[in-house]
Amino acid sequence: MFVSENLGVNEKGNLTVGGIDTVDLAAQYGTPLYVMDEQVVRNACRRFKESIDKYYGGKGLVCYASKAFSCLEMCRIIASEGIGLDVVSLGELYTAVKSGFDCSKIGFHGNNKTPEELEYAIEVGVGHIVVDNISELFMLEEIAKAKNAKPSIMFRIKPGIDAHTHDFVKTGQIDSKFGFALETGEAFEAVKQAVACENVELSGLHCHIGSQIFDIAPFEEAARVMLDFIAKIKDELGYTVKELNLGGGFGIKYLNEHDPAPFETYMERVSKVVKSECERLGIEQPAILIEPGRSIAAPAGITLYTVGARKEIPNIRTYVSIDGGMCDNPRYILYGSEYEAVVANKASEERTDRVTIAGRCCESGDLIGENMPLQYAESGDIIAVCATGAYNYSMSSNYNRVQKPAVVFINNGESRIAVKRETLDDIIRNDI
Ligand code: LLP
């Protein structure tokens, strides 16, 4: 009935998340409110970890892509599942460090890292730095030398694969700001340079073809291309690349008609390609790393809002306005993303209405969605937008000086605040 398995309806006809009444959560914590179900996060981590164990004989690591959703509590949960972390900025790395995360399990990304970021990454001892371009390689070599360190690095490679997803979240094609191109020989030249560097250790190669991808074939193709490159490096330079990071990007169900393959199926199919290609090429199988973000965080989250105005424009559309919008969920205005919505206090009723859910910002495009099936919503109702655990809180803003919502985690029928709601004083805290 709902996109996420942890959602249900109780005897009052209210929507429940992890067995907890969402109308009660809205009353207790206020709206807008992000709610994250800890068990859903944990189950996804376990399923990925078990897949690495099953299909790669445990030779690999799952690194949760914290850009999807990061806060201290999330890092603590991820750490307790024994998996690693992918961070992409000083802020994400700092959050992980402050949560007590084991830095040796952290991969540090970014297409334009600053010297300050690289220094900090070396100081805290991240497991690997994913180097994006040649100037970064030389900058890192210098910084590492000055610090008398030898960090492990991976090279981010553009495997030249066009995944079928939104243009803004494609990353594997040659026209991308991320990584070294294979086709042009740029990647091979960079590997030669890295092998000659004294203060970095090239341990692996990385690729990430995009996000919210449903097809398995592009992942298989990426694995093939990357292993071919590893074989070329072995043949021509005699250098063994020990790790292959295949990135994230596994699609999730935002609408009932979405039907992504379970990620075990991705893992099984890609692992077959990895095994057969390694045999064919006569190379040793590298350790396999993956970086799922959305598939761990998104299904765990919902956002609760209170309905304000309802505006019916005859023969045109009905706007249902909520107390949040693009500030807490900019994915519609950015990508035209689709979501399932439910009137939480009428969840047992049919969704007979079709509405545009509008945010409260001074911006016409500030919508959660158009033509959305919904129960009849009026002032005071609570609307739940489902599968918002990834790229909502992490992409939230203070546009219009709107305060960011609180994040509540739920587990075993109980709820707790993980991130406090911003106050008006937070809004002016850096103003002088
Ligand atoms: N690894 C790398 C290097 C990445 O760039 C990303 C996402 C991931 C892993 C995680 O991908 P995931 O498993 O979450 O698909 N803001 C967009 C998504 C941008 C994804 C950026 N990179 C959205 O809201 O759809």
CSV table of C-alpha atoms in Angstrom, one decimal, residues 157-161 171-174 180-183 206-209 221-223 225-226:
chain,number,residue,atom,x,y,z
A,157,ILE,CA,37.8,7.3,-13.1
A,158,LYS,CA,35.1,8.2,-15.6
A,159,PRO,CA,34.3,4.8,-17.2
A,160,GLY,CA,32.5,6.4,-20.1
A,161,ILE,CA,29.1,5.0,-19.2
A,171,THR,CA,28.5,11.1,-13.4
A,172,GLY,CA,30.2,8.3,-15.4
A,173,GLN,CA,30.2,9.9,-18.8
A,174,ILE,CA,33.1,11.7,-20.4
A,180,PHE,CA,39.9,11.2,-15.0
A,181,ALA,CA,38.7,10.2,-18.4
A,182,LEU,CA,39.7,6.8,-19.8
A,183,GLU,CA,39.1,7.4,-23.4
A,206,HIS,CA,37.0,4.3,-8.2
A,207,CYS,CA,34.0,4.9,-10.4
A,208,HIS,CA,30.5,6.1,-9.7
A,209,ILE,CA,28.2,6.2,-12.7
A,221,GLU,CA,29.6,-2.6,-17.8
A,222,ALA,CA,31.4,-0.2,-15.4
A,223,ALA,CA,32.9,-3.2,-13.6
A,225,VAL,CA,35.6,-1.3,-18.0
A,226,MET,CA,37.4,-0.8,-14.7
